[in-house]
Amino acid sequence: GQQLNQSPQSMFIQEGEDVSMNCTSSSIFNTWLWYKQEPGEGPVLLIALYKAGELTSNGRLTAQFGITRKDSFLNISASIPSDVGIYFCAGFLYNQGGKLIFGQGTELSVKP
Amino acid sequence: DVKVTQSSRYLVKRTGEKVFLECVQDMDHENMFWYRQDPGLGLRLIYFSYDVKMKEKGDIPEGYSVSREKKERFSLILESASTNQTSMYLCASSLRADTQYFGPGTRLTVL
């Protein structure tokens, strides 16, 4: 079945640093999504990408849909303590039962 | 803003009990989903529904059933709860099938 490889698994950074994480797959996807989940809460949708090559920003967050449709990355600029959480990528393919496939998550820790 | 609410944040039940988890969305979304999330296993799809009265099995439907009598409400039912159903349960809804919005989750413990 389809799998998403998300890296890194965890990051420990200093406040103010930029962060980059990515997801890759052997399969192509029609949609890439990025979520953030804080402890004890549900995932919150950060950015949705619908076209290959699309680059979208949401505040300090920027995500891109890879040209090959097999990857996506998320950048966070000038991190702050409230960025702490687990970031998940998810890919969607319409002709494979219409299910979201999730990455394993990147746990982000920000040191003030 | 999309709002997905779940009836309980924390729930403790005994083995063999029938458990109802309720999910309500206020955005007139056609599609609703139930997932469970476990450490090391990620999010796994239990059931989903693309319309009222309609349901489809996800990847791990065993031990669960669902009900969608109204468009805004999607219920997950554990007919006879077991300890291996202790988990975080997440409901999601979407207008398009791909862009899913999640609720806050229900942490279920089965003793």
PDB file of C-alpha atoms in Angstrom:
ATOM      1  CA  GLY A   1       0.000   0.000   0.000  1.00  0.00           C
ATOM      2  CA  GLN A   2       0.933   3.651  -0.176  1.00  0.00           C
ATOM      3  CA  GLN A   3       3.241   5.008   2.472  1.00  0.00           C
ATOM      4  CA  LEU A   4       4.502   8.446   3.333  1.00  0.00           C
ATOM      5  CA  ASN A   5       7.977   8.892   4.712  1.00  0.00           C
ATOM      6  CA  GLN A   6       8.156  11.987   6.855  1.00  0.00           C
ATOM      7  CA  SER A   7      11.418  13.392   8.124  1.00  0.00           C
ATOM      8  CA  PRO A   8      12.861  14.248  10.456  1.00  0.00           C
ATOM      9  CA  GLN A   9      11.063  12.321  13.200  1.00  0.00           C
ATOM     10  CA  SER A  10      11.927  14.999  15.753  1.00  0.00           C
ATOM     11  CA  MET A  11      13.630  18.359  15.932  1.00  0.00           C
ATOM     12  CA  PHE A  12      14.994  20.342  18.850  1.00  0.00           C
ATOM     13  CA  ILE A  13      15.601  23.940  17.886  1.00  0.00           C
ATOM     14  CA  GLN A  14      16.233  27.329  19.420  1.00  0.00           C
ATOM     15  CA  GLU A  15      13.561  30.007  19.305  1.00  0.00           C
ATOM     16  CA  GLY A  16      14.024  32.151  16.220  1.00  0.00           C
ATOM     17  CA  GLU A  17      15.459  29.391  14.040  1.00  0.00           C
ATOM     18  CA  ASP A  18      13.869  28.276  10.791  1.00  0.00           C
ATOM     19  CA  VAL A  19      12.505  24.733  10.480  1.00  0.00           C
ATOM     20  CA  SER A  20      12.125  22.480   7.480  1.00  0.00           C
ATOM     21  CA  MET A  21      10.428  19.091   7.247  1.00  0.00           C
ATOM     22  CA  ASN A  22       9.327  16.989   4.305  1.00  0.00           C
ATOM     23  CA  CYS A  23       7.313  14.027   3.146  1.00  0.00           C
ATOM     24  CA  THR A  24       8.110  11.699   0.296  1.00  0.00           C
ATOM     25  CA  SER A  25       6.273   8.823  -1.293  1.00  0.00           C
ATOM     26  CA  SER A  26       6.711   6.300  -4.057  1.00  0.00           C
ATOM     27  CA  SER A  27       3.147   7.118  -5.146  1.00  0.00           C
ATOM     28  CA  ILE A  28       1.788  10.307  -6.644  1.00  0.00           C
ATOM     29  CA  PHE A  29      -0.928  12.270  -4.880  1.00  0.00           C
ATOM     30  CA  ASN A  30      -3.618  14.723  -5.964  1.00  0.00           C
ATOM     31  CA  THR A  31      -3.540  16.670  -2.701  1.00  0.00           C
ATOM     32  CA  TRP A  32      -1.022  17.314   0.043  1.00  0.00           C
ATOM     33  CA  LEU A  33      -2.078  18.552   3.467  1.00  0.00           C
ATOM     34  CA  TRP A  34      -0.115  19.681   6.506  1.00  0.00           C
ATOM     35  CA  TYR A  35      -1.540  19.418  10.032  1.00  0.00           C
ATOM     36  CA  LYS A  36      -0.312  20.375  13.490  1.00  0.00           C
ATOM     37  CA  GLN A  37      -1.329  18.430  16.579  1.00  0.00           C
ATOM     38  CA  GLU A  38      -0.776  19.557  20.147  1.00  0.00           C
ATOM     39  CA  PRO A  39      -0.867  17.109  23.081  1.00  0.00           C
ATOM     40  CA  GLY A  40      -4.378  15.858  23.815  1.00  0.00           C
ATOM     41  CA  GLU A  41      -5.893  17.732  20.869  1.00  0.00           C
ATOM     42  CA  GLY A  42      -7.007  16.877  17.355  1.00  0.00           C
ATOM     43  CA  PRO A  43      -4.912  17.764  14.291  1.00  0.00           C
ATOM     44  CA  VAL A  44      -5.432  21.283  12.988  1.00  0.00           C
ATOM     45  CA  LEU A  45      -5.196  21.886   9.258  1.00  0.00           C
ATOM     46  CA  LEU A  46      -2.390  24.346   8.472  1.00  0.00           C
ATOM     47  CA  ILE A  47      -2.042  24.293   4.682  1.00  0.00           C
ATOM     48  CA  ALA A  48      -3.726  22.457   1.805  1.00  0.00           C
ATOM     49  CA  LEU A  49      -1.998  22.049  -1.584  1.00  0.00           C
ATOM     50  CA  TYR A  50      -3.900  20.980  -4.695  1.00  0.00           C
ATOM     51  CA  LYS A  51      -1.553  21.473  -7.669  1.00  0.00           C
ATOM     52  CA  ALA A  52       1.920  20.203  -8.471  1.00  0.00           C
ATOM     53  CA  GLY A  53       4.419  23.007  -7.907  1.00  0.00           C
ATOM     54  CA  GLU A  54       2.016  25.019  -5.757  1.00  0.00           C
ATOM     55  CA  LEU A  55       3.676  27.103  -3.049  1.00  0.00           C
ATOM     56  CA  THR A  56       1.375  28.348  -0.290  1.00  0.00           C
ATOM     57  CA  SER A  57       1.993  30.400   2.836  1.00  0.00           C
ATOM     58  CA  ASN A  58       0.068  30.744   6.057  1.00  0.00           C
ATOM     59  CA  GLY A  59       1.802  33.336   8.227  1.00  0.00           C
ATOM     60  CA  ARG A  60       5.265  32.041   9.051  1.00  0.00           C
ATOM     61  CA  LEU A  61       4.474  28.682   7.447  1.00  0.00           C
ATOM     62  CA  THR A  62       5.204  27.866   3.812  1.00  0.00           C
ATOM     63  CA  ALA A  63       4.486  24.573   2.091  1.00  0.00           C
ATOM     64  CA  GLN A  64       5.073  23.294  -1.409  1.00  0.00           C
ATOM     65  CA  PHE A  65       3.559  20.519  -3.512  1.00  0.00           C
ATOM     66  CA  GLY A  66       6.438  18.812  -5.290  1.00  0.00           C
ATOM     67  CA  ILE A  67       6.603  18.907  -9.079  1.00  0.00           C
ATOM     68  CA  THR A  68       6.696  15.108  -9.264  1.00  0.00           C
ATOM     69  CA  ARG A  69       3.562  14.972  -7.032  1.00  0.00           C
ATOM     70  CA  LYS A  70       5.460  12.522  -4.822  1.00  0.00           C
ATOM     71  CA  ASP A  71       6.678  14.934  -2.174  1.00  0.00           C
ATOM     72  CA  SER A  72       5.924  18.027  -0.160  1.00  0.00           C
ATOM     73  CA  PHE A  73       7.769  20.172   2.337  1.00  0.00           C
ATOM     74  CA  LEU A  74       6.817  22.521   5.146  1.00  0.00           C
ATOM     75  CA  ASN A  75       8.961  25.399   6.347  1.00  0.00           C
ATOM     76  CA  ILE A  76       8.441  27.398   9.533  1.00  0.00           C
ATOM     77  CA  SER A  77      10.333  30.644   9.748  1.00  0.00           C
ATOM     78  CA  ALA A  78      11.474  32.350  12.966  1.00  0.00           C
ATOM     79  CA  SER A  79      10.088  29.653  15.269  1.00  0.00           C
ATOM     80  CA  ILE A  80       8.424  30.584  18.550  1.00  0.00           C
ATOM     81  CA  PRO A  81       7.611  28.437  21.612  1.00  0.00           C
ATOM     82  CA  SER A  82       3.967  27.988  20.570  1.00  0.00           C
ATOM     83  CA  ASP A  83       5.125  26.176  17.418  1.00  0.00           C
ATOM     84  CA  VAL A  84       5.756  23.140  19.620  1.00  0.00           C
ATOM     85  CA  GLY A  85       3.741  20.115  18.548  1.00  0.00           C
ATOM     86  CA  ILE A  86       3.653  17.255  16.089  1.00  0.00           C
ATOM     87  CA  TYR A  87       3.391  18.142  12.410  1.00  0.00           C
ATOM     88  CA  PHE A  88       1.806  15.618  10.054  1.00  0.00           C
ATOM     89  CA  CYS A  89       1.757  15.520   6.300  1.00  0.00           C
ATOM     90  CA  ALA A  90      -1.085  13.743   4.530  1.00  0.00           C
ATOM     91  CA  GLY A  91      -1.548  12.793   0.901  1.00  0.00           C
ATOM     92  CA  PHE A  92      -4.784  12.087  -0.934  1.00  0.00           C
ATOM     93  CA  LEU A  93      -5.371  10.153  -4.140  1.00  0.00           C
ATOM     94  CA  TYR A  94      -8.845  10.187  -5.647  1.00  0.00           C
ATOM     95  CA  ASN A  95      -8.690   6.919  -7.528  1.00  0.00           C
ATOM     96  CA  GLN A  96      -7.471   4.795  -4.620  1.00  0.00           C
ATOM     97  CA  GLY A  97     -10.594   4.685  -2.476  1.00  0.00           C
ATOM     98  CA  GLY A  98     -10.296   8.349  -1.597  1.00  0.00           C
ATOM     99  CA  LYS A  99      -8.375   7.961   1.651  1.00  0.00           C
ATOM    100  CA  LEU A 100      -5.909  10.256   3.345  1.00  0.00           C
ATOM    101  CA  ILE A 101      -2.499   8.673   3.867  1.00  0.00           C
ATOM    102  CA  PHE A 102      -0.630  10.160   6.837  1.00  0.00           C
ATOM    103  CA  GLY A 103       3.055  10.570   7.524  1.00  0.00           C
ATOM    104  CA  GLN A 104       4.468   9.433  10.857  1.00  0.00           C
ATOM    105  CA  GLY A 105       4.799  13.000  12.139  1.00  0.00           C
ATOM    106  CA  THR A 106       7.635  15.362  13.050  1.00  0.00           C
ATOM    107  CA  GLU A 107       7.803  16.300  16.723  1.00  0.00           C
ATOM    108  CA  LEU A 108       9.022  19.863  17.102  1.00  0.00           C
ATOM    109  CA  SER A 109      10.496  21.203  20.326  1.00  0.00           C
ATOM    110  CA  VAL A 110      11.430  24.894  20.604  1.00  0.00           C
ATOM    111  CA  LYS A 111      13.770  26.103  23.312  1.00  0.00           C
ATOM    112  CA  PRO A 112      13.090  29.697  24.409  1.00  0.00           C
TER     113      PRO A 112
ATOM    114  CA  ASP B   1     -14.383  28.583  10.462  1.00  0.00           C
ATOM    115  CA  VAL B   2     -15.071  24.882  10.325  1.00  0.00           C
ATOM    116  CA  LYS B   3     -16.178  23.506  13.630  1.00  0.00           C
ATOM    117  CA  VAL B   4     -16.156  19.813  14.430  1.00  0.00           C
ATOM    118  CA  THR B   5     -17.194  18.906  17.951  1.00  0.00           C
ATOM    119  CA  GLN B   6     -17.010  15.600  19.764  1.00  0.00           C
ATOM    120  CA  SER B   7     -19.329  14.779  22.630  1.00  0.00           C
ATOM    121  CA  SER B   8     -16.672  13.916  25.198  1.00  0.00           C
ATOM    122  CA  ARG B   9     -12.993  14.773  25.611  1.00  0.00           C
ATOM    123  CA  TYR B  10     -12.360  11.934  28.060  1.00  0.00           C
ATOM    124  CA  LEU B  11     -14.330   8.740  28.588  1.00  0.00           C
ATOM    125  CA  VAL B  12     -13.754   5.738  30.857  1.00  0.00           C
ATOM    126  CA  LYS B  13     -15.762   2.577  30.221  1.00  0.00           C
ATOM    127  CA  ARG B  14     -15.719  -1.025  31.359  1.00  0.00           C
ATOM    128  CA  THR B  15     -15.074  -4.059  29.202  1.00  0.00           C
ATOM    129  CA  GLY B  16     -18.274  -5.229  27.546  1.00  0.00           C
ATOM    130  CA  GLU B  17     -20.071  -1.893  27.735  1.00  0.00           C
ATOM    131  CA  LYS B  18     -21.688  -0.372  24.654  1.00  0.00           C
ATOM    132  CA  VAL B  19     -20.038   2.949  23.895  1.00  0.00           C
ATOM    133  CA  PHE B  20     -21.311   5.809  21.743  1.00  0.00           C
ATOM    134  CA  LEU B  21     -18.986   8.499  20.459  1.00  0.00           C
ATOM    135  CA  GLU B  22     -20.762  11.446  18.877  1.00  0.00           C
ATOM    136  CA  CYS B  23     -19.428  13.895  16.319  1.00  0.00           C
ATOM    137  CA  VAL B  24     -21.161  16.994  15.008  1.00  0.00           C
ATOM    138  CA  GLN B  25     -20.045  19.417  12.296  1.00  0.00           C
ATOM    139  CA  ASP B  26     -21.621  22.760  11.525  1.00  0.00           C
ATOM    140  CA  MET B  27     -20.386  23.334   7.958  1.00  0.00           C
ATOM    141  CA  ASP B  28     -22.889  21.258   5.986  1.00  0.00           C
ATOM    142  CA  HIS B  29     -20.111  18.876   4.935  1.00  0.00           C
ATOM    143  CA  GLU B  30     -21.079  15.765   3.001  1.00  0.00           C
ATOM    144  CA  ASN B  31     -18.168  13.647   4.197  1.00  0.00           C
ATOM    145  CA  MET B  32     -17.425  12.503   7.722  1.00  0.00           C
ATOM    146  CA  PHE B  33     -14.751  10.172   9.072  1.00  0.00           C
ATOM    147  CA  TRP B  34     -13.771   8.304  12.225  1.00  0.00           C
ATOM    148  CA  TYR B  35     -10.122   7.563  13.007  1.00  0.00           C
ATOM    149  CA  ARG B  36      -8.266   6.152  15.940  1.00  0.00           C
ATOM    150  CA  GLN B  37      -4.764   7.304  16.836  1.00  0.00           C
ATOM    151  CA  ASP B  38      -2.287   5.156  18.716  1.00  0.00           C
ATOM    152  CA  PRO B  39       1.408   5.718  19.487  1.00  0.00           C
ATOM    153  CA  GLY B  40       3.565   4.119  16.847  1.00  0.00           C
ATOM    154  CA  LEU B  41       0.589   3.287  14.625  1.00  0.00           C
ATOM    155  CA  GLY B  42      -0.477   6.787  13.602  1.00  0.00           C
ATOM    156  CA  LEU B  43      -3.993   7.600  12.435  1.00  0.00           C
ATOM    157  CA  ARG B  44      -6.058   4.711  11.154  1.00  0.00           C
ATOM    158  CA  LEU B  45      -9.393   5.046   9.410  1.00  0.00           C
ATOM    159  CA  ILE B  46     -12.240   3.125  11.021  1.00  0.00           C
ATOM    160  CA  TYR B  47     -15.312   4.156   8.997  1.00  0.00           C
ATOM    161  CA  PHE B  48     -16.394   7.005   6.777  1.00  0.00           C
ATOM    162  CA  SER B  49     -19.584   8.322   5.276  1.00  0.00           C
ATOM    163  CA  TYR B  50     -20.173  10.298   2.088  1.00  0.00           C
ATOM    164  CA  ASP B  51     -23.841  10.916   2.689  1.00  0.00           C
ATOM    165  CA  VAL B  52     -26.672  10.502   5.155  1.00  0.00           C
ATOM    166  CA  LYS B  53     -27.489   6.826   5.827  1.00  0.00           C
ATOM    167  CA  MET B  54     -24.377   5.824   3.900  1.00  0.00           C
ATOM    168  CA  LYS B  55     -21.274   4.234   5.428  1.00  0.00           C
ATOM    169  CA  GLU B  56     -18.079   2.668   4.173  1.00  0.00           C
ATOM    170  CA  LYS B  57     -15.548   0.540   6.021  1.00  0.00           C
ATOM    171  CA  GLY B  58     -12.119   1.976   6.521  1.00  0.00           C
ATOM    172  CA  ASP B  59      -8.962   0.055   7.282  1.00  0.00           C
ATOM    173  CA  ILE B  60      -9.886  -1.221  10.768  1.00  0.00           C
ATOM    174  CA  PRO B  61     -13.699  -1.527  11.077  1.00  0.00           C
ATOM    175  CA  GLU B  62     -13.735  -4.672  13.232  1.00  0.00           C
ATOM    176  CA  GLY B  63     -15.423  -4.130  16.575  1.00  0.00           C
ATOM    177  CA  TYR B  64     -17.013  -0.848  15.476  1.00  0.00           C
ATOM    178  CA  SER B  65     -20.169   0.321  13.777  1.00  0.00           C
ATOM    179  CA  VAL B  66     -21.383   3.776  12.748  1.00  0.00           C
ATOM    180  CA  SER B  67     -24.596   5.678  12.281  1.00  0.00           C
ATOM    181  CA  ARG B  68     -25.331   8.730  10.124  1.00  0.00           C
ATOM    182  CA  GLU B  69     -28.989   9.637  10.484  1.00  0.00           C
ATOM    183  CA  LYS B  70     -28.458  13.371   9.913  1.00  0.00           C
ATOM    184  CA  LYS B  71     -25.942  15.138   7.729  1.00  0.00           C
ATOM    185  CA  GLU B  72     -24.269  16.967  10.578  1.00  0.00           C
ATOM    186  CA  ARG B  73     -23.909  14.007  12.939  1.00  0.00           C
ATOM    187  CA  PHE B  74     -21.760  10.880  12.671  1.00  0.00           C
ATOM    188  CA  SER B  75     -21.703   8.411  15.546  1.00  0.00           C
ATOM    189  CA  LEU B  76     -19.163   5.700  16.277  1.00  0.00           C
ATOM    190  CA  ILE B  77     -20.429   2.716  18.252  1.00  0.00           C
ATOM    191  CA  LEU B  78     -18.396   0.162  20.127  1.00  0.00           C
ATOM    192  CA  GLU B  79     -20.878  -2.686  20.552  1.00  0.00           C
ATOM    193  CA  SER B  80     -18.897  -4.382  23.327  1.00  0.00           C
ATOM    194  CA  ALA B  81     -15.875  -2.386  24.394  1.00  0.00           C
ATOM    195  CA  SER B  82     -12.575  -4.184  24.858  1.00  0.00           C
ATOM    196  CA  THR B  83      -9.298  -3.037  26.385  1.00  0.00           C
ATOM    197  CA  ASN B  84      -7.613  -2.984  22.972  1.00  0.00           C
ATOM    198  CA  GLN B  85     -10.040  -0.250  21.973  1.00  0.00           C
ATOM    199  CA  THR B  86      -8.430   2.135  24.445  1.00  0.00           C
ATOM    200  CA  SER B  87      -7.302   4.934  22.162  1.00  0.00           C
ATOM    201  CA  MET B  88      -7.684   8.512  20.992  1.00  0.00           C
ATOM    202  CA  TYR B  89     -10.685   8.724  18.654  1.00  0.00           C
ATOM    203  CA  LEU B  90     -10.773  11.509  16.112  1.00  0.00           C
ATOM    204  CA  CYS B  91     -13.699  12.591  13.984  1.00  0.00           C
ATOM    205  CA  ALA B  92     -13.196  14.602  10.790  1.00  0.00           C
ATOM    206  CA  SER B  93     -15.434  16.192   8.191  1.00  0.00           C
ATOM    207  CA  SER B  94     -14.858  17.580   4.715  1.00  0.00           C
ATOM    208  CA  LEU B  95     -16.624  19.250   1.836  1.00  0.00           C
ATOM    209  CA  ARG B  96     -14.108  17.850  -0.615  1.00  0.00           C
ATOM    210  CA  ALA B  97     -13.084  14.292   0.312  1.00  0.00           C
ATOM    211  CA  ASP B  98      -9.444  15.326   0.596  1.00  0.00           C
ATOM    212  CA  THR B  99      -9.423  18.420   2.841  1.00  0.00           C
ATOM    213  CA  GLN B 100     -10.464  17.017   6.195  1.00  0.00           C
ATOM    214  CA  TYR B 101     -11.020  19.022   9.377  1.00  0.00           C
ATOM    215  CA  PHE B 102     -10.631  17.238  12.674  1.00  0.00           C
ATOM    216  CA  GLY B 103     -12.437  17.530  15.978  1.00  0.00           C
ATOM    217  CA  PRO B 104     -10.628  17.799  19.328  1.00  0.00           C
ATOM    218  CA  GLY B 105     -10.656  14.039  19.921  1.00  0.00           C
ATOM    219  CA  THR B 106     -12.054  11.706  22.564  1.00  0.00           C
ATOM    220  CA  ARG B 107      -9.584   9.890  24.780  1.00  0.00           C
ATOM    221  CA  LEU B 108     -11.312   6.564  25.542  1.00  0.00           C
ATOM    222  CA  THR B 109     -10.043   4.242  28.245  1.00  0.00           C
ATOM    223  CA  VAL B 110     -11.568   0.785  28.537  1.00  0.00           C
ATOM    224  CA  LEU B 111     -10.897  -0.944  31.853  1.00  0.00           C
TER     225      LEU B 111
END
